[in-house]
Each structure stands twice: as C-alpha cells, then as structure tokens.
JSON list of C-alpha atoms in Angstrom, two decimals:
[
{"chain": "A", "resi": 66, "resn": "UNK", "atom": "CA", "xyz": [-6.76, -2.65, 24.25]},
{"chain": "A", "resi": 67, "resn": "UNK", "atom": "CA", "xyz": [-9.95, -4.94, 22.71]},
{"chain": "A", "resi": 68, "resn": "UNK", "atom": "CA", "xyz": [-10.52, -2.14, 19.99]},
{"chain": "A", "resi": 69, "resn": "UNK", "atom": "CA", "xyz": [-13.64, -0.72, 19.45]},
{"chain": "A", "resi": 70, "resn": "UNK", "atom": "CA", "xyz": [-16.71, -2.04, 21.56]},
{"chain": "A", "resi": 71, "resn": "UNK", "atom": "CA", "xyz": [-20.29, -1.80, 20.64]},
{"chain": "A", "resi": 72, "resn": "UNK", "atom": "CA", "xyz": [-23.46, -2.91, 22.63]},
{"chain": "A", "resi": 73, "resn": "UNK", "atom": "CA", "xyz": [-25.68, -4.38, 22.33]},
{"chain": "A", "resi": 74, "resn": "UNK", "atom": "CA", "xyz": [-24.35, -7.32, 19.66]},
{"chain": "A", "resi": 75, "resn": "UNK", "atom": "CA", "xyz": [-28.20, -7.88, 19.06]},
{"chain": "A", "resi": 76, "resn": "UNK", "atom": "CA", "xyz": [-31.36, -6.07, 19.85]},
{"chain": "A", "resi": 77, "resn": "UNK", "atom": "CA", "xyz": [-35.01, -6.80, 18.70]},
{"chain": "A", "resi": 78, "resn": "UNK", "atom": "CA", "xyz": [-37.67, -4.76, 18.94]},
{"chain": "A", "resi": 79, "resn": "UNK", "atom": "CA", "xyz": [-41.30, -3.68, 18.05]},
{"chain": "A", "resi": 80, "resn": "UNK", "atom": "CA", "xyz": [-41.90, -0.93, 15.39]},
{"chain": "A", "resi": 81, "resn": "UNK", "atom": "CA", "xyz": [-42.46, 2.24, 17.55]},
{"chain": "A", "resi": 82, "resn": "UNK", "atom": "CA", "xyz": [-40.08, 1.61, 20.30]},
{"chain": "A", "resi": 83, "resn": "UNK", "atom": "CA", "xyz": [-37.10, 3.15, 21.42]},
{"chain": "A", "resi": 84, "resn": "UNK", "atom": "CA", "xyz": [-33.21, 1.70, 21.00]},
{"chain": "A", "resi": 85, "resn": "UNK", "atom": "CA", "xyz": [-29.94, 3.18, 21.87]},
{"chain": "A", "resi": 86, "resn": "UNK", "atom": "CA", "xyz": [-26.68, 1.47, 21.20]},
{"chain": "A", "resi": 87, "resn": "UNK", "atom": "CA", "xyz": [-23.45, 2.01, 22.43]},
{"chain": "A", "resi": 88, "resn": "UNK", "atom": "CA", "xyz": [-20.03, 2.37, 21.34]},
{"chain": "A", "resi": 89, "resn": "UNK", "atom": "CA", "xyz": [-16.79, 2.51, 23.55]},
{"chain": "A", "resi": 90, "resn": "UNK", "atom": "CA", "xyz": [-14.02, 3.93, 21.18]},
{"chain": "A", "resi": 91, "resn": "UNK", "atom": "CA", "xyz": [-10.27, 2.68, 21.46]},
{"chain": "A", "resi": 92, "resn": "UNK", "atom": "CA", "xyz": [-8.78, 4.88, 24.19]},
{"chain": "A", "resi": 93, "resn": "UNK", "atom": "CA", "xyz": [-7.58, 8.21, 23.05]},
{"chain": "A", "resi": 94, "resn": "UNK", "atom": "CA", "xyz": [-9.18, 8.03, 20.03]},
{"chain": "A", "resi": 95, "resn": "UNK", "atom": "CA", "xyz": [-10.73, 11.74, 19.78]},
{"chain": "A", "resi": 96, "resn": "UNK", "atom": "CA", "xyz": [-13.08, 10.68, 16.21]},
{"chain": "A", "resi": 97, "resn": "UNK", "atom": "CA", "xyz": [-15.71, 8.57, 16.59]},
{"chain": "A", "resi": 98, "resn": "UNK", "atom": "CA", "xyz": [-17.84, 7.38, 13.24]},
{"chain": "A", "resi": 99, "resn": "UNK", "atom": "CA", "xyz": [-21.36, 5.91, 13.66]},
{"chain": "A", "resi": 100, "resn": "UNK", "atom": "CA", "xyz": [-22.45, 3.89, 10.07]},
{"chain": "A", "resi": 101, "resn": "UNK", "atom": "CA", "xyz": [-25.09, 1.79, 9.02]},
{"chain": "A", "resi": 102, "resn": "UNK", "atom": "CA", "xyz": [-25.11, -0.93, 7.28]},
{"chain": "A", "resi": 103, "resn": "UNK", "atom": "CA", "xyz": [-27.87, -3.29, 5.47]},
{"chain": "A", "resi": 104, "resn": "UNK", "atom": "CA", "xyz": [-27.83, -6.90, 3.39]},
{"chain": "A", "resi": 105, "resn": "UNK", "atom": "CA", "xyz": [-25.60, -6.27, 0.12]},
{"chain": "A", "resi": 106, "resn": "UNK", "atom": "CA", "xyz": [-24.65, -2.60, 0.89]},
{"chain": "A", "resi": 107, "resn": "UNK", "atom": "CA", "xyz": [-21.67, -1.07, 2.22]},
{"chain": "A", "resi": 108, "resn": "UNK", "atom": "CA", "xyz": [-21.56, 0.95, 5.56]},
{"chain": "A", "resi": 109, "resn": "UNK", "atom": "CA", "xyz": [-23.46, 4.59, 5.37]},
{"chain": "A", "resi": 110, "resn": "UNK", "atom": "CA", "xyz": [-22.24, 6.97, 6.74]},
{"chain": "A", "resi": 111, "resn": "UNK", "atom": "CA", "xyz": [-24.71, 8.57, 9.80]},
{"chain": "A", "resi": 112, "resn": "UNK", "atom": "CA", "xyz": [-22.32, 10.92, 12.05]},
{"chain": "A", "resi": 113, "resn": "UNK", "atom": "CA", "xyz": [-18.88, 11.71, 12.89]},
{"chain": "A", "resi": 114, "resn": "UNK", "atom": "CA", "xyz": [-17.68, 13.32, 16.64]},
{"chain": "A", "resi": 115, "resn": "UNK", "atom": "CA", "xyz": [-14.12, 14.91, 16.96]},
{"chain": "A", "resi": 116, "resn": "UNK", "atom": "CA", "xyz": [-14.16, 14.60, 20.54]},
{"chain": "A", "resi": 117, "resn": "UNK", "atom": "CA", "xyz": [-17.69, 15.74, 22.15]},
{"chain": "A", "resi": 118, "resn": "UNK", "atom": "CA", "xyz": [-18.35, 17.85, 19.36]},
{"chain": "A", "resi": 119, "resn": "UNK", "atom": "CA", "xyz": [-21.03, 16.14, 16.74]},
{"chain": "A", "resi": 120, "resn": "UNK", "atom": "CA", "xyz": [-19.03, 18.40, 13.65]},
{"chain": "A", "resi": 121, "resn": "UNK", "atom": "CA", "xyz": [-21.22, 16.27, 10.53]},
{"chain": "A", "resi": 122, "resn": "UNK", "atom": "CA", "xyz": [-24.44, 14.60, 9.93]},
{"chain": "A", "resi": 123, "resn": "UNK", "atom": "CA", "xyz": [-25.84, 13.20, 7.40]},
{"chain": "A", "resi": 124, "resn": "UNK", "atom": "CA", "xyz": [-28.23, 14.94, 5.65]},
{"chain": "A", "resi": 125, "resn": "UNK", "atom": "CA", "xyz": [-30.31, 11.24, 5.14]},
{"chain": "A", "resi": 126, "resn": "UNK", "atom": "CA", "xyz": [-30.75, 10.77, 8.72]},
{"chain": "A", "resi": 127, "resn": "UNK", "atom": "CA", "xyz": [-33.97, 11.28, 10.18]},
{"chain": "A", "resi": 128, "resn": "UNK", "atom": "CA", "xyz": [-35.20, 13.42, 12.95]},
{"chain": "A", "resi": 129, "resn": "UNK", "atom": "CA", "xyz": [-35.60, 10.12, 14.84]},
{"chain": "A", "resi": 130, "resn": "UNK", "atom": "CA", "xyz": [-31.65, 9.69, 14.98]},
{"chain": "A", "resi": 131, "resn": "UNK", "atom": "CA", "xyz": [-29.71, 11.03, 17.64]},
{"chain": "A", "resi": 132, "resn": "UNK", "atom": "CA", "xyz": [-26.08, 10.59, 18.72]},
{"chain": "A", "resi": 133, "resn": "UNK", "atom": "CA", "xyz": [-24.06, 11.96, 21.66]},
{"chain": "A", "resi": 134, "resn": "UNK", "atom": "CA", "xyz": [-20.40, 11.79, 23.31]},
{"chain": "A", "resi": 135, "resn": "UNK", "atom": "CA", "xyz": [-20.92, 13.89, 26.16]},
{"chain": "A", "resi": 136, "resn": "UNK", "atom": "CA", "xyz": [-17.66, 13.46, 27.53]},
{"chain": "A", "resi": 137, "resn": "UNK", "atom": "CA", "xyz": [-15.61, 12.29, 24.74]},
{"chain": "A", "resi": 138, "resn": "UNK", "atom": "CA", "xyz": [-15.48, 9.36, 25.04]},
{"chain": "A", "resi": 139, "resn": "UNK", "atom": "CA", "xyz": [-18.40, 6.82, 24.60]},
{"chain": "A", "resi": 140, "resn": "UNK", "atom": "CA", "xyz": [-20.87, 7.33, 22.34]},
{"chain": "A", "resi": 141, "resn": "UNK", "atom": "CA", "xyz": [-24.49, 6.32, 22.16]},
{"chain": "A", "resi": 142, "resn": "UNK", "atom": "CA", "xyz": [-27.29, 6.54, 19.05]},
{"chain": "A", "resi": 143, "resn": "UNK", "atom": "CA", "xyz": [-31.24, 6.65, 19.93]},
{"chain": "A", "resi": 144, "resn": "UNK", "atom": "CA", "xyz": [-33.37, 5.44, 17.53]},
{"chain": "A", "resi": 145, "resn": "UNK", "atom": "CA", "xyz": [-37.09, 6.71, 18.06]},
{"chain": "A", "resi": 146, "resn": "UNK", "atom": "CA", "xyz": [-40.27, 5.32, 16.84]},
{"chain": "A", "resi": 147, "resn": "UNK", "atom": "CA", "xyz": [-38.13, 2.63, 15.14]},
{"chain": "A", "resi": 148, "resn": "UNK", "atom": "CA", "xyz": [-39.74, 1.60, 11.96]},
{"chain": "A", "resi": 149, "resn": "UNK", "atom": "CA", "xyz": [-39.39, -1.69, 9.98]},
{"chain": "A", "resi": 150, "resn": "UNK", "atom": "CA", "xyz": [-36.89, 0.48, 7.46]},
{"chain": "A", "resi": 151, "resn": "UNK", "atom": "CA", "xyz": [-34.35, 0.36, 10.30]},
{"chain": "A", "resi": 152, "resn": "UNK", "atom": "CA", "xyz": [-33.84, -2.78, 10.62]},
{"chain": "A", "resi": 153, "resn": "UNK", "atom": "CA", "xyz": [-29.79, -2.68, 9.66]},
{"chain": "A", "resi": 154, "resn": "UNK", "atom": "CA", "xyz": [-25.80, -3.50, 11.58]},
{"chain": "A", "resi": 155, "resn": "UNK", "atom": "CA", "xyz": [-25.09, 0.17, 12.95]},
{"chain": "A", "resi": 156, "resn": "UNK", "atom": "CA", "xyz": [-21.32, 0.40, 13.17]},
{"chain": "A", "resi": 157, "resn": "UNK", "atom": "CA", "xyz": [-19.07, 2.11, 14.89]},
{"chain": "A", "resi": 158, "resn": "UNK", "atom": "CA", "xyz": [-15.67, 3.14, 14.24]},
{"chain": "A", "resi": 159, "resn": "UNK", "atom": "CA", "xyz": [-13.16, 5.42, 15.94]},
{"chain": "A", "resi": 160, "resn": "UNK", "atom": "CA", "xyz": [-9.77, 6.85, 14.59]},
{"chain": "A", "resi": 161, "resn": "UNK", "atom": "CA", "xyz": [-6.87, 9.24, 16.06]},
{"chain": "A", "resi": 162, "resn": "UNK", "atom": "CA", "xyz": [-6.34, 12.68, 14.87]},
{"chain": "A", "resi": 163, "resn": "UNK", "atom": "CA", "xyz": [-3.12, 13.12, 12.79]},
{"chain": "A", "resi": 164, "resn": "UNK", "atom": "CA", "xyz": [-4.09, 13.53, 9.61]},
{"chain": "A", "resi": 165, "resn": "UNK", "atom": "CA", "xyz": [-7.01, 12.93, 7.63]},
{"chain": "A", "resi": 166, "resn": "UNK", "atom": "CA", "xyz": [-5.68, 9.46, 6.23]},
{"chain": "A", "resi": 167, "resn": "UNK", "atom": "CA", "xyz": [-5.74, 7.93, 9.64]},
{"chain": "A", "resi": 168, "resn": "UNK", "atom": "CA", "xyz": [-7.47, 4.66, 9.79]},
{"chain": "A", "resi": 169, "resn": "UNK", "atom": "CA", "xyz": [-10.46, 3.89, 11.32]},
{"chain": "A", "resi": 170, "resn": "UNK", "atom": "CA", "xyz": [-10.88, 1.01, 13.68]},
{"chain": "A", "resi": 171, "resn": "UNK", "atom": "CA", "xyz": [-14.36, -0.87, 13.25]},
{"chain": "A", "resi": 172, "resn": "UNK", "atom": "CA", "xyz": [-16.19, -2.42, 16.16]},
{"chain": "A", "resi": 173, "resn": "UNK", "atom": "CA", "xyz": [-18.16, -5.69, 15.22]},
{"chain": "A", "resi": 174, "resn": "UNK", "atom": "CA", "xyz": [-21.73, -3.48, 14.81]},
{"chain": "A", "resi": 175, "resn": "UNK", "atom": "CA", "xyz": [-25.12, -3.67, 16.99]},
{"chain": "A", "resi": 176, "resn": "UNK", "atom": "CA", "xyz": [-27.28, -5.63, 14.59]},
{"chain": "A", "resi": 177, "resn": "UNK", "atom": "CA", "xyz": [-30.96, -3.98, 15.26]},
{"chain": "A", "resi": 178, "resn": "UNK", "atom": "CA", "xyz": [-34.07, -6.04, 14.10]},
{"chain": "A", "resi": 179, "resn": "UNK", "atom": "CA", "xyz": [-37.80, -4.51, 13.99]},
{"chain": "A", "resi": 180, "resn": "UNK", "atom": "CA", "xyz": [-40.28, -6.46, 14.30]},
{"chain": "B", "resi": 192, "resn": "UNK", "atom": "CA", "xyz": [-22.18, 14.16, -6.07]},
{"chain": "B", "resi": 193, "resn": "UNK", "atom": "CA", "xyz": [-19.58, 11.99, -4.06]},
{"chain": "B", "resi": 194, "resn": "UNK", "atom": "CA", "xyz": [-19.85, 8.33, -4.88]},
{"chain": "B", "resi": 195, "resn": "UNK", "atom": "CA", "xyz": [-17.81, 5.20, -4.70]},
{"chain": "B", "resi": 196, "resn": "UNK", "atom": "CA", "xyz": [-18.42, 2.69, -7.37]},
{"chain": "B", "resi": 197, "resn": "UNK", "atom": "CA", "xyz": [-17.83, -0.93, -7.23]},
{"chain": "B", "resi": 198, "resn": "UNK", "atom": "CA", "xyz": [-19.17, -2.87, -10.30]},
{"chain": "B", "resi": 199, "resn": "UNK", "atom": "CA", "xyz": [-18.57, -6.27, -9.49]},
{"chain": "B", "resi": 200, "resn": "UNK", "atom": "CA", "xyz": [-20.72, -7.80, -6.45]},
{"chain": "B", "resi": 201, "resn": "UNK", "atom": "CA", "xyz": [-18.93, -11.19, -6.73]},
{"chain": "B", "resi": 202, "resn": "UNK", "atom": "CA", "xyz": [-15.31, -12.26, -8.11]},
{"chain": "B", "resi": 203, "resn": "UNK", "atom": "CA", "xyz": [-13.90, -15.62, -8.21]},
{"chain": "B", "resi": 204, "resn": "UNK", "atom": "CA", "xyz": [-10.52, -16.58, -9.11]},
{"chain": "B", "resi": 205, "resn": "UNK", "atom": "CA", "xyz": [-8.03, -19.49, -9.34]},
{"chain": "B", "resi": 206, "resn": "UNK", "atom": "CA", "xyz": [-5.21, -19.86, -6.73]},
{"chain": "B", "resi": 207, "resn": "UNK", "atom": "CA", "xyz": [-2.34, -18.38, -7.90]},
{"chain": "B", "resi": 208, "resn": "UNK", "atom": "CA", "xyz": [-4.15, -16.07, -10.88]},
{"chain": "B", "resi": 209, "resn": "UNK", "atom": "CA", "xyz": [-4.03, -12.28, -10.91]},
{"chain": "B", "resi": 210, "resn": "UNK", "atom": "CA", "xyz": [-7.08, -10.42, -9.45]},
{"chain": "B", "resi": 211, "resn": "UNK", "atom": "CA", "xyz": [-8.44, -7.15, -9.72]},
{"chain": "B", "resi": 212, "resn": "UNK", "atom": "CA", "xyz": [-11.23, -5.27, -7.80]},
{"chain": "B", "resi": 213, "resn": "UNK", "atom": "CA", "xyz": [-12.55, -2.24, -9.41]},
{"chain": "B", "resi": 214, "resn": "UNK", "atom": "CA", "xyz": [-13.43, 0.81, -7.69]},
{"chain": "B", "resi": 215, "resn": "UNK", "atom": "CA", "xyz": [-14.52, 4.12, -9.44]},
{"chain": "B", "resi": 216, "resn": "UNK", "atom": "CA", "xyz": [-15.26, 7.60, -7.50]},
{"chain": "B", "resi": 217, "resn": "UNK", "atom": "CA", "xyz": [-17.08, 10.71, -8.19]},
{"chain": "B", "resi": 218, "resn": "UNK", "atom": "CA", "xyz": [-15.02, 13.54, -6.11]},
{"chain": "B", "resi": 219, "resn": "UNK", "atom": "CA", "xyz": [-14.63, 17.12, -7.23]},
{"chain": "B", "resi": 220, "resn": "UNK", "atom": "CA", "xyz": [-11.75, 17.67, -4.63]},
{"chain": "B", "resi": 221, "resn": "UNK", "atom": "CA", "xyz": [-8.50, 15.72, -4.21]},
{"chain": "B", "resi": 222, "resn": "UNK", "atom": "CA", "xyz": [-9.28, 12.17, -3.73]},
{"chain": "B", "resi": 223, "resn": "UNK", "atom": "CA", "xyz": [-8.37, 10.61, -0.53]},
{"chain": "B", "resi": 224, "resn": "UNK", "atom": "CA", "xyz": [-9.18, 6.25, -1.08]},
{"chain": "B", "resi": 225, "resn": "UNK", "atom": "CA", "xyz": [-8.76, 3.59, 1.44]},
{"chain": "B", "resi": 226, "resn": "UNK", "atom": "CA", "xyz": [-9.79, -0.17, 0.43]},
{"chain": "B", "resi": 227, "resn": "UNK", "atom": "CA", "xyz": [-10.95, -2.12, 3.33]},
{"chain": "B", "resi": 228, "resn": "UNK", "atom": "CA", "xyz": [-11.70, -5.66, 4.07]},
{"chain": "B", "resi": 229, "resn": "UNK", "atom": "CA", "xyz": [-13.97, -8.00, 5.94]},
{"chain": "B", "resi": 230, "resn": "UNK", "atom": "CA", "xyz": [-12.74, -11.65, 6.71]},
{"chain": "B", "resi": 231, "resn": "UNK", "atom": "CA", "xyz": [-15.25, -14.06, 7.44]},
{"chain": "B", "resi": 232, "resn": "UNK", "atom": "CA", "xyz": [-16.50, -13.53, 10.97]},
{"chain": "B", "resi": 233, "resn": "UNK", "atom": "CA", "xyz": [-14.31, -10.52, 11.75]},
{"chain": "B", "resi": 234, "resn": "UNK", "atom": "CA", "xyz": [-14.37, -6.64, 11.68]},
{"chain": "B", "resi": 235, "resn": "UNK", "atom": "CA", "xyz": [-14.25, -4.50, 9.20]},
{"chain": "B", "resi": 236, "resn": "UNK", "atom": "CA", "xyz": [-10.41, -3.19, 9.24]},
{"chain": "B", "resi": 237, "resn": "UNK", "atom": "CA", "xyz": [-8.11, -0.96, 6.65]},
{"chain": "B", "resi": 238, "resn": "UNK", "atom": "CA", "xyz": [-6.86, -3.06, 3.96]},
{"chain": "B", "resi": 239, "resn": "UNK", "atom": "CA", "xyz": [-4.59, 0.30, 2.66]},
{"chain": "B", "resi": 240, "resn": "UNK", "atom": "CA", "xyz": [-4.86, 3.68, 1.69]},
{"chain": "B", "resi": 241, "resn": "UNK", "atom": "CA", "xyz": [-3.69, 5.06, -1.51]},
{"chain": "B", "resi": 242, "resn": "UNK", "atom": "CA", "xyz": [-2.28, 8.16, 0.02]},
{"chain": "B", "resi": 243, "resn": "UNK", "atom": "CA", "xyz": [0.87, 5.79, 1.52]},
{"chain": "B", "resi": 244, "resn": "UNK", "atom": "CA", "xyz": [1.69, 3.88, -1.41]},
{"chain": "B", "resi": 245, "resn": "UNK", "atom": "CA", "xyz": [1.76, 0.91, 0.21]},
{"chain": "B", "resi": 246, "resn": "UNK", "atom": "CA", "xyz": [1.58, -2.72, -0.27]},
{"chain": "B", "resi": 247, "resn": "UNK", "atom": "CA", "xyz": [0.08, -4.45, 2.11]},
{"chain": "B", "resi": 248, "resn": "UNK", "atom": "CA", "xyz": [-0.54, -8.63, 1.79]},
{"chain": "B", "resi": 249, "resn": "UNK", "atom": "CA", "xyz": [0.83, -8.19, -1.72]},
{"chain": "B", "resi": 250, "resn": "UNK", "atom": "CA", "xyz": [-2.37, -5.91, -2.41]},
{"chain": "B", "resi": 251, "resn": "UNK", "atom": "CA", "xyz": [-1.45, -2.64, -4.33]},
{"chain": "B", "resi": 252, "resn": "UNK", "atom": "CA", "xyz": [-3.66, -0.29, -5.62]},
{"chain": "B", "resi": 253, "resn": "UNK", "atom": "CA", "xyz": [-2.99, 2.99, -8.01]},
{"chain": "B", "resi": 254, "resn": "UNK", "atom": "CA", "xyz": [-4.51, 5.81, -7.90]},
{"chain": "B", "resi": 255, "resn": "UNK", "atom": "CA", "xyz": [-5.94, 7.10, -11.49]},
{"chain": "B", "resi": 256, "resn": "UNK", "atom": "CA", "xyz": [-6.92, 10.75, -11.76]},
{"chain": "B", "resi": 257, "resn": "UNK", "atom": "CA", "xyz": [-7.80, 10.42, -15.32]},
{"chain": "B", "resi": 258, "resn": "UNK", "atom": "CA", "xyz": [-10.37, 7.43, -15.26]},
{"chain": "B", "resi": 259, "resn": "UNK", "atom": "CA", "xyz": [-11.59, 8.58, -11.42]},
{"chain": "B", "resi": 260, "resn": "UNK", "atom": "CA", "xyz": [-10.41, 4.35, -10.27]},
{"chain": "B", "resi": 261, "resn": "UNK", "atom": "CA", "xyz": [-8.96, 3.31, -7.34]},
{"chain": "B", "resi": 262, "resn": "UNK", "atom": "CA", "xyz": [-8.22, -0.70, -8.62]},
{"chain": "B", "resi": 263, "resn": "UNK", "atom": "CA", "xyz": [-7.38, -2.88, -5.85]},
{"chain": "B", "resi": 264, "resn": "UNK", "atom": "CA", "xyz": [-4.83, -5.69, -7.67]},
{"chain": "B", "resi": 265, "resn": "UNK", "atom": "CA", "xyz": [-2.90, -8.68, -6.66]},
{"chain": "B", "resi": 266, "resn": "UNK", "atom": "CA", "xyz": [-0.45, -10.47, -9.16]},
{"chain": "B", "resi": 267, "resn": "UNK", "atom": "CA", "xyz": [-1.02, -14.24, -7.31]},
{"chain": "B", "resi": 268, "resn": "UNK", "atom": "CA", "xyz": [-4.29, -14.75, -5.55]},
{"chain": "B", "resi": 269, "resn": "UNK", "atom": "CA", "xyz": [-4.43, -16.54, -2.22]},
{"chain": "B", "resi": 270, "resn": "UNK", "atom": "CA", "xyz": [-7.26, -18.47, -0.57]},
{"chain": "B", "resi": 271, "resn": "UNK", "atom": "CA", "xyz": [-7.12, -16.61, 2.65]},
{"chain": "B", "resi": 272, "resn": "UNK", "atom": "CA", "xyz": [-7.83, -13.35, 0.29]},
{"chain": "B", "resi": 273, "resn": "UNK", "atom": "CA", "xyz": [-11.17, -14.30, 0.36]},
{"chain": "B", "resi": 274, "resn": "UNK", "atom": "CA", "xyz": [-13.27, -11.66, 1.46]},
{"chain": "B", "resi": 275, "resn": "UNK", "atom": "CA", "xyz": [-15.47, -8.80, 1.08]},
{"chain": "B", "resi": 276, "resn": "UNK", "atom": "CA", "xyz": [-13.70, -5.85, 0.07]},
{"chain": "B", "resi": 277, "resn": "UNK", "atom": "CA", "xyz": [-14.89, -2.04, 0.12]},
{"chain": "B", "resi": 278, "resn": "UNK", "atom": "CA", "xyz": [-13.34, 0.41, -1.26]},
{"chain": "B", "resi": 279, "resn": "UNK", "atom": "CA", "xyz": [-14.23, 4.07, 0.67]},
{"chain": "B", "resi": 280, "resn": "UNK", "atom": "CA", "xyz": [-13.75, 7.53, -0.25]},
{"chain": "B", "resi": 281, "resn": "UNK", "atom": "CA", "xyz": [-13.16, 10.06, 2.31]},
{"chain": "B", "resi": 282, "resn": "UNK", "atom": "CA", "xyz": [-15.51, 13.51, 1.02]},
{"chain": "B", "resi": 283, "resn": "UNK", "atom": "CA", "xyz": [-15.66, 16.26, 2.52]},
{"chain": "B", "resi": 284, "resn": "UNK", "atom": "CA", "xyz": [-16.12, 17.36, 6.29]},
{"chain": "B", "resi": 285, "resn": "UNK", "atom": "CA", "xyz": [-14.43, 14.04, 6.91]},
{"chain": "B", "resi": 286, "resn": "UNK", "atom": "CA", "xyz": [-17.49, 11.84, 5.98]},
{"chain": "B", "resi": 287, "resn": "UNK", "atom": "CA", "xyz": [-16.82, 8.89, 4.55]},
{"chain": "B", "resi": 288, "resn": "UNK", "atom": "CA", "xyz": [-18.16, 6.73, 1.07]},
{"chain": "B", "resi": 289, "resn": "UNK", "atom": "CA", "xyz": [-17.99, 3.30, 1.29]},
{"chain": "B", "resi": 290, "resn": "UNK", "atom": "CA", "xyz": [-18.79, 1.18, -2.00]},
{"chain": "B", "resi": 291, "resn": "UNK", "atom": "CA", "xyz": [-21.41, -1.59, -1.73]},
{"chain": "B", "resi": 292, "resn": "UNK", "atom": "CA", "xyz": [-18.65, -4.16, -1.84]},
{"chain": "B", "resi": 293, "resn": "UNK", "atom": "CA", "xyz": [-17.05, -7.29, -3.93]},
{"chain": "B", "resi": 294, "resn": "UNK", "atom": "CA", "xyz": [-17.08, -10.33, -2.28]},
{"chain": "B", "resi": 295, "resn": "UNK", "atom": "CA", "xyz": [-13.73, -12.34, -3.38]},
{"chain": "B", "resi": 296, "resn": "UNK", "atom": "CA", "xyz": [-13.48, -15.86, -3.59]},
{"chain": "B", "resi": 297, "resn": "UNK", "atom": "CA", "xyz": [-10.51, -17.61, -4.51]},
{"chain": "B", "resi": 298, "resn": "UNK", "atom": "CA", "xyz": [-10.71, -21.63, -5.52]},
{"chain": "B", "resi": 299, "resn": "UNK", "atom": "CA", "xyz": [-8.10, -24.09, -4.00]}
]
C-alpha cells in the first residue's frame, strides 16, 4: 500500500483553462477529503465523499469546482475557467469508516499554478 | 462559526526545553481535535487526536472545555520535532477545520 496518490504532482496552466486532478485513495478507504491549500494557510476544506456519494461541500467553493467518485474509488476535481485566485496545493486525503475520529491519510497534493 | 485558532506562526525553542503550541476553537457542539504534522518534505499525517488520550512522540495535548484550547505540549523538545504543526477541528457533517499552522523549530 503507497497511501494516498494524487496526480498530477504539478500542473501549469493559462487563466481560463480547464484542470482536473486526481486522487487514488488507500484501498478500502470508503471517505475521501479533497482540501486546498495556499502559502501560510492551513488546508481548506472543499468536499468530502463517503463512498460515491458527494454528502458535503463547501459552501466557499465556486460553481467552477467539481468533484466525482463514480465508482468509489478514485476521485477527480475539475477546475473551470481557472483564474489566477486558484493558484494553490489541492490535497487529498482518504480515511476508513469506524468512527468519526478515524484518521485521515494525506497524499502529497497536486500543486496547480495559473499563469 | 467553527474556527480553529493558532496564534503563533513561528516557535523556536532550545533542545531539551518545554514547548507548547496553542490551538483555540470556536465549536458549539462537542469538540472532536486532532493535531497534525508536516515534516520537511513529507505528507501531512495525524500527529494525535484528543479523543484517545494518547501520547504519541512524547506529544500530549488536553482538551479544555472551559478556555475552548486544544494545547499541543512536550516537556523536552527534540530537533527532529521540527515541523509545521496544525491543529484541526472536525465540525459538523464531517468537514474538517484546519488552523493556519505553527512552524516549530528547535535549536541544536
């Protein structure tokens, strides 16, 4: 098990254009956190899954942010129009149910630069 | 409003000498706290969580109702506890608060 995996590790990118990242949880992990994260600031929260099902959102993420895990398992988040404002690590993390205290396991982020 | 507060963006300590990281909430609910910690060049990963009493790398933190604090402490500092630390607060529908973060160095 490598724990979390995210990809790309780096993507740059014109304002206006289109990303998606992608996060492979650890295996049997049924929750599946997406966060963002800029210079000097701790990880925002953006979306949580418990299995396919998107259950929160934040209510600071834009219309432009989308997130799926059709089958449970992988995740991806779409960025549209991408403006300068974006520019920020997106994290991912994934924990087991059993409990609300269970930890969540942090992949090493998709660092996303606009240009 | 749910909110995790960490006052301090830098701490530096002596080898050997007691440190504390502060963290305050804002939670209406129950609390649920969780301190995590960034090495240099690796992931984010849990640190502990105040709901198993734990100590983990001689790190303890107490959970205090009254003054809404979640202080991560350590009696003898150590230079591989330099870090960044982050101390999150779980809200509720399972989102998660994370603090902006004290970076910890400790001097040789």
């Amino acid at each position: 098990d490598t724990g979390v995996s995210q990809d790309p590790r780096h993507k740059i990118t014109k304002r206006g254009q289109n990303v998606t990242f992608r996060c492979d949880p650890i295996s049997e992990h049924n929750r599946l956190y997406w966060y963002r994260q800029t210079l000097g600031q701790g990880p925002e929260f953006l979306t949580y899954f418990q299995n396919e099902a998107q259950l929160e959102k934040s209510r600071l993420l834009s219309d432009r942010f989308s997130a799926e895990r059709p089958k449970g398992s992988f995740s991806t988040l779409e960025i549209q129009r991408t403006e300068q404002g974006d520019s920020a690590m997106y994290l991912c993390a994934s924990s087991p149910l059993g409990g609300s205290n269970q930890p969540q396991h942090f992949g090493d982020g998709t660092r996303l630069s606009i240009l | 409003a749910q909110r995790v507060t960490q006052p301090e963006k830098l701490l530096s300590v002596f080898k050997g000498a007691p440190v504390e990281l502060k963290c305050n909430y804002s939670y209406s609910g129950s609390p649920e706290l969780f301190w995590y910690v960034q090495y240099s060049r690796q992931r984010l990963q849990l640190l502990l969580r105040h709901i198993s009493r734990e100590s983990i790398k001689g790190f303890t933190a107490d959970l205090n109702k009254g003054e809404t604090s979640f202080h991560l402490k350590k009696p003898f500092a150590q230079e591989e506890d330099s870090a960044m630390y982050y101390c999150a607060l779980r809200g509720t529908g399972n989102q998660f608060y994370f603090g902006t973060g004290t970076s910890l160095t400790v001097i040789p």
